[in-house]
Amino acid sequence: MTARIGVVTFPGSLDDRDTQRAIRLAGAEPVALWHKDKDLKQVDAVVLPGGFSYGDYLRAGAISRFSPVMGTLIDQAKAGLPVLGICNGFQVLTEAHLLPGAMLGNDHLHFICRDQKLRVENADTAWTADYEAGQEIHIPLKNMDGRYVADERTLDMLEAEGRVAFRYVARGEAANGYGNPNGSLRDIAGITNEAGNVVGLMPHPEHAVEPLIGSGRTDGLPFFTSILKKLVAAS
């Protein structure tokens, strides 16, 4: 079996090609999906890539949430289809209510681009099984609206159910990628739904899959090998 992983392109998507390359490097087949099409082409999983869909007009991810492809995606995600949202894709997942909470502008009101230290909090999702809980990884981050917020009840629920997937590592110097880069509550960098098939995070694992480009690290590759192994095991 060759696992087929779809990558949705919205107007303003920037990292769809990078994501396709990461999927290919992991050993799966990337499938390009267009936001106006309802057909997911029978893919086994879907990635919503980073970028600035629709120029982030209205709100980041708010317009993309109503693209035709999202109607199909929402139904299939609720039925168990693995979905990963990266940066703008994470914003789309919150707007589509596949993940709780919302993304607001960075607390310092500036665009930020740097390598970022993360701690893996949940290694039991479809997209994180090749990590270990507590593992620290280095993943590039680039966003303007990356501040994760939710009400206290939702935050407590995420903590109690182990649904915080990644957290910004708070110790050390910011120049070395430590610290909360955008004011996200409880240092949350990524979360998962209750079933573990939908994951969203702000940093960009697709930019950390080969030693010669991007960050020069491969800390992001396990996202794509994790889902590949899950799909192969389920076939």
Tab-separated table of N, CA and C in Angstrom, residues 92-158:
chain	number	residue	atom	x	y	z
A	92	VAL	N	-7.238	27.567	10.493
A	92	VAL	CA	-8.434	27.086	9.796
A	92	VAL	C	-9.156	26.046	10.637
A	93	LEU	N	-8.419	25.150	11.277
A	93	LEU	CA	-9.047	24.106	12.101
A	93	LEU	C	-9.802	24.684	13.288
A	94	THR	N	-9.273	25.758	13.882
A	94	THR	CA	-10.020	26.381	14.982
A	94	THR	C	-11.254	27.101	14.458
A	95	GLU	N	-11.131	27.760	13.312
A	95	GLU	CA	-12.285	28.442	12.726
A	95	GLU	C	-13.374	27.445	12.330
A	96	ALA	N	-12.960	26.241	11.931
A	96	ALA	CA	-13.913	25.198	11.524
A	96	ALA	C	-14.445	24.417	12.729
A	97	HIS	N	-13.964	24.749	13.926
A	97	HIS	CA	-14.373	24.096	15.176
A	97	HIS	C	-14.014	22.615	15.207
A	98	LEU	N	-13.009	22.229	14.432
A	98	LEU	CA	-12.466	20.882	14.577
A	98	LEU	C	-11.496	20.828	15.752
A	99	LEU	N	-10.985	21.987	16.147
A	99	LEU	CA	-10.174	22.124	17.343
A	99	LEU	C	-10.694	23.317	18.135
A	100	PRO	N	-10.673	23.251	19.456
A	100	PRO	CA	-11.217	24.350	20.262
A	100	PRO	C	-10.251	25.518	20.367
A	101	GLY	N	-10.772	26.677	20.778
A	101	GLY	CA	-9.946	27.856	20.967
A	101	GLY	C	-9.875	28.712	19.724
A	102	ALA	N	-8.972	29.693	19.751
A	102	ALA	CA	-8.835	30.630	18.636
A	102	ALA	C	-7.401	31.131	18.588
A	103	MET	N	-7.039	31.708	17.436
A	103	MET	CA	-5.705	32.273	17.247
A	103	MET	C	-5.826	33.779	17.090
A	104	LEU	N	-5.101	34.522	17.923
A	104	LEU	CA	-5.091	35.979	17.865
A	104	LEU	C	-3.701	36.480	17.472
A	105	GLY	N	-3.599	37.794	17.242
A	105	GLY	CA	-2.322	38.395	16.898
A	105	GLY	C	-1.296	38.208	18.006
A	106	ASN	N	-0.036	38.089	17.617
A	106	ASN	CA	1.035	37.950	18.599
A	106	ASN	C	0.977	39.088	19.612
A	107	ASP	N	1.283	38.789	20.862
A	107	ASP	CA	1.134	39.793	21.908
A	107	ASP	C	2.081	40.974	21.736
A	108	HIS	N	3.175	40.788	20.991
A	108	HIS	CA	4.114	41.881	20.750
A	108	HIS	C	3.816	42.623	19.449
A	109	LEU	N	2.765	42.173	18.735
A	109	LEU	CA	2.275	42.837	17.528
A	109	LEU	C	3.268	42.830	16.366
A	110	HIS	N	4.190	41.885	16.364
A	110	HIS	CA	5.160	41.775	15.284
A	110	HIS	C	5.138	40.379	14.685
A	111	PHE	N	5.438	40.292	13.400
A	111	PHE	CA	5.679	38.999	12.760
A	111	PHE	C	6.955	38.415	13.356
A	112	ILE	N	6.951	37.119	13.600
A	112	ILE	CA	8.135	36.468	14.163
A	112	ILE	C	8.533	35.302	13.281
A	113	CYS	N	9.851	35.149	13.076
A	113	CYS	CA	10.382	34.049	12.277
A	113	CYS	C	11.672	33.582	12.939
A	114	ARG	N	11.666	32.357	13.460
A	114	ARG	CA	12.856	31.839	14.134
A	114	ARG	C	12.722	30.331	14.314
A	115	ASP	N	13.827	29.670	14.617
A	115	ASP	CA	13.770	28.283	15.048
A	115	ASP	C	13.266	28.253	16.481
A	116	GLN	N	12.355	27.335	16.754
A	116	GLN	CA	11.663	27.347	18.042
A	116	GLN	C	11.785	25.994	18.744
A	117	LYS	N	12.106	26.047	20.021
A	117	LYS	CA	12.132	24.843	20.834
A	117	LYS	C	10.712	24.474	21.270
A	118	LEU	N	10.357	23.208	21.092
A	118	LEU	CA	9.070	22.689	21.529
A	118	LEU	C	9.291	21.466	22.395
A	119	ARG	N	8.330	21.213	23.266
A	119	ARG	CA	8.309	19.963	24.016
A	119	ARG	C	7.093	19.163	23.576
A	120	VAL	N	7.307	17.918	23.237
A	120	VAL	CA	6.212	17.026	22.852
A	120	VAL	C	5.469	16.611	24.119
A	121	GLU	N	4.209	16.957	24.192
A	121	GLU	CA	3.398	16.619	25.365
A	121	GLU	C	2.555	15.367	25.141
A	122	ASN	N	2.169	15.116	23.896
A	122	ASN	CA	1.305	13.975	23.580
A	122	ASN	C	1.889	13.248	22.378
A	123	ALA	N	2.388	12.042	22.608
A	123	ALA	CA	2.975	11.243	21.533
A	123	ALA	C	2.047	10.110	21.109
A	124	ASP	N	0.764	10.256	21.398
A	124	ASP	CA	-0.195	9.196	21.099
A	124	ASP	C	-1.162	9.551	19.977
A	125	THR	N	-0.952	10.673	19.292
A	125	THR	CA	-1.859	11.037	18.204
A	125	THR	C	-1.401	10.387	16.904
A	126	ALA	N	-2.243	10.515	15.883
A	126	ALA	CA	-1.901	9.955	14.568
A	126	ALA	C	-0.672	10.606	13.965
A	127	TRP	N	-0.365	11.832	14.403
A	127	TRP	CA	0.718	12.604	13.799
A	127	TRP	C	1.952	12.712	14.677
A	128	THR	N	1.941	12.140	15.883
A	128	THR	CA	3.064	12.338	16.813
A	128	THR	C	3.636	11.044	17.370
A	129	ALA	N	3.204	9.893	16.860
A	129	ALA	CA	3.581	8.612	17.453
A	129	ALA	C	5.069	8.307	17.339
A	130	ASP	N	5.771	8.933	16.414
A	130	ASP	CA	7.203	8.700	16.276
A	130	ASP	C	8.038	9.595	17.196
A	131	TYR	N	7.386	10.362	18.031
A	131	TYR	CA	8.067	11.129	19.070
A	131	TYR	C	7.884	10.404	20.408
A	132	GLU	N	8.561	10.906	21.421
A	132	GLU	CA	8.357	10.439	22.786
A	132	GLU	C	7.845	11.597	23.630
A	133	ALA	N	6.924	11.314	24.514
A	133	ALA	CA	6.416	12.356	25.410
A	133	ALA	C	7.579	12.942	26.218
A	134	GLY	N	7.655	14.256	26.247
A	134	GLY	CA	8.729	14.935	26.947
A	134	GLY	C	9.917	15.272	26.059
A	135	GLN	N	9.937	14.737	24.854
A	135	GLN	CA	11.036	15.012	23.926
A	135	GLN	C	11.034	16.479	23.515
A	136	GLU	N	12.207	17.086	23.441
A	136	GLU	CA	12.319	18.466	22.981
A	136	GLU	C	12.834	18.476	21.546
A	137	ILE	N	12.165	19.247	20.713
A	137	ILE	CA	12.501	19.307	19.291
A	137	ILE	C	12.642	20.759	18.860
A	138	HIS	N	13.259	20.959	17.726
A	138	HIS	CA	13.543	22.291	17.207
A	138	HIS	C	12.826	22.425	15.866
A	139	ILE	N	11.814	23.290	15.807
A	139	ILE	CA	10.973	23.424	14.609
A	139	ILE	C	10.868	24.904	14.234
A	140	PRO	N	11.021	25.259	12.957
A	140	PRO	CA	10.880	26.661	12.545
A	140	PRO	C	9.475	27.196	12.822
A	141	LEU	N	9.425	28.471	13.182
A	141	LEU	CA	8.169	29.160	13.483
A	141	LEU	C	8.120	30.455	12.691
A	142	LYS	N	6.976	30.772	12.095
A	142	LYS	CA	6.833	32.051	11.386
A	142	LYS	C	5.352	32.420	11.391
A	143	ASN	N	4.990	33.444	12.129
A	143	ASN	CA	3.586	33.819	12.197
A	143	ASN	C	3.404	35.245	12.693
A	144	MET	N	2.233	35.765	12.398
A	144	MET	CA	1.798	37.057	12.904
A	144	MET	C	0.614	36.897	13.858
A	145	ASP	N	-0.188	35.862	13.588
A	145	ASP	CA	-1.376	35.594	14.404
A	145	ASP	C	-1.239	34.213	15.027
A	146	GLY	N	-0.273	34.076	15.925
A	146	GLY	CA	0.036	32.764	16.471
A	146	GLY	C	-0.308	32.580	17.931
A	147	ARG	N	-1.011	33.522	18.516
A	147	ARG	CA	-1.303	33.474	19.957
A	147	ARG	C	-2.543	32.624	20.212
A	148	TYR	N	-2.330	31.439	20.780
A	148	TYR	CA	-3.449	30.544	21.056
A	148	TYR	C	-4.164	30.982	22.330
A	149	VAL	N	-5.488	31.126	22.232
A	149	VAL	CA	-6.298	31.522	23.382
A	149	VAL	C	-7.533	30.635	23.481
A	150	ALA	N	-8.020	30.496	24.687
A	150	ALA	CA	-9.273	29.795	24.960
A	150	ALA	C	-9.692	30.184	26.364
A	151	ASP	N	-10.946	29.947	26.697
A	151	ASP	CA	-11.393	30.251	28.054
A	151	ASP	C	-10.798	29.239	29.032
A	152	GLU	N	-10.812	29.577	30.300
A	152	GLU	CA	-10.170	28.741	31.312
A	152	GLU	C	-10.755	27.335	31.355
A	153	ARG	N	-12.041	27.230	31.150
A	153	ARG	CA	-12.665	25.899	31.179
A	153	ARG	C	-12.123	25.025	30.052
A	154	THR	N	-11.959	25.608	28.856
A	154	THR	CA	-11.429	24.851	27.728
A	154	THR	C	-9.973	24.485	27.960
A	155	LEU	N	-9.196	25.434	28.471
A	155	LEU	CA	-7.790	25.160	28.756
A	155	LEU	C	-7.648	24.036	29.786
A	156	ASP	N	-8.464	24.087	30.820
A	156	ASP	CA	-8.419	23.033	31.840
A	156	ASP	C	-8.802	21.685	31.237
A	157	MET	N	-9.778	21.691	30.348
A	157	MET	CA	-10.201	20.450	29.690
A	157	MET	C	-9.074	19.873	28.838
A	158	LEU	N	-8.394	20.735	28.067
A	158	LEU	CA	-7.285	20.276	27.239
A	158	LEU	C	-6.179	19.665	28.087
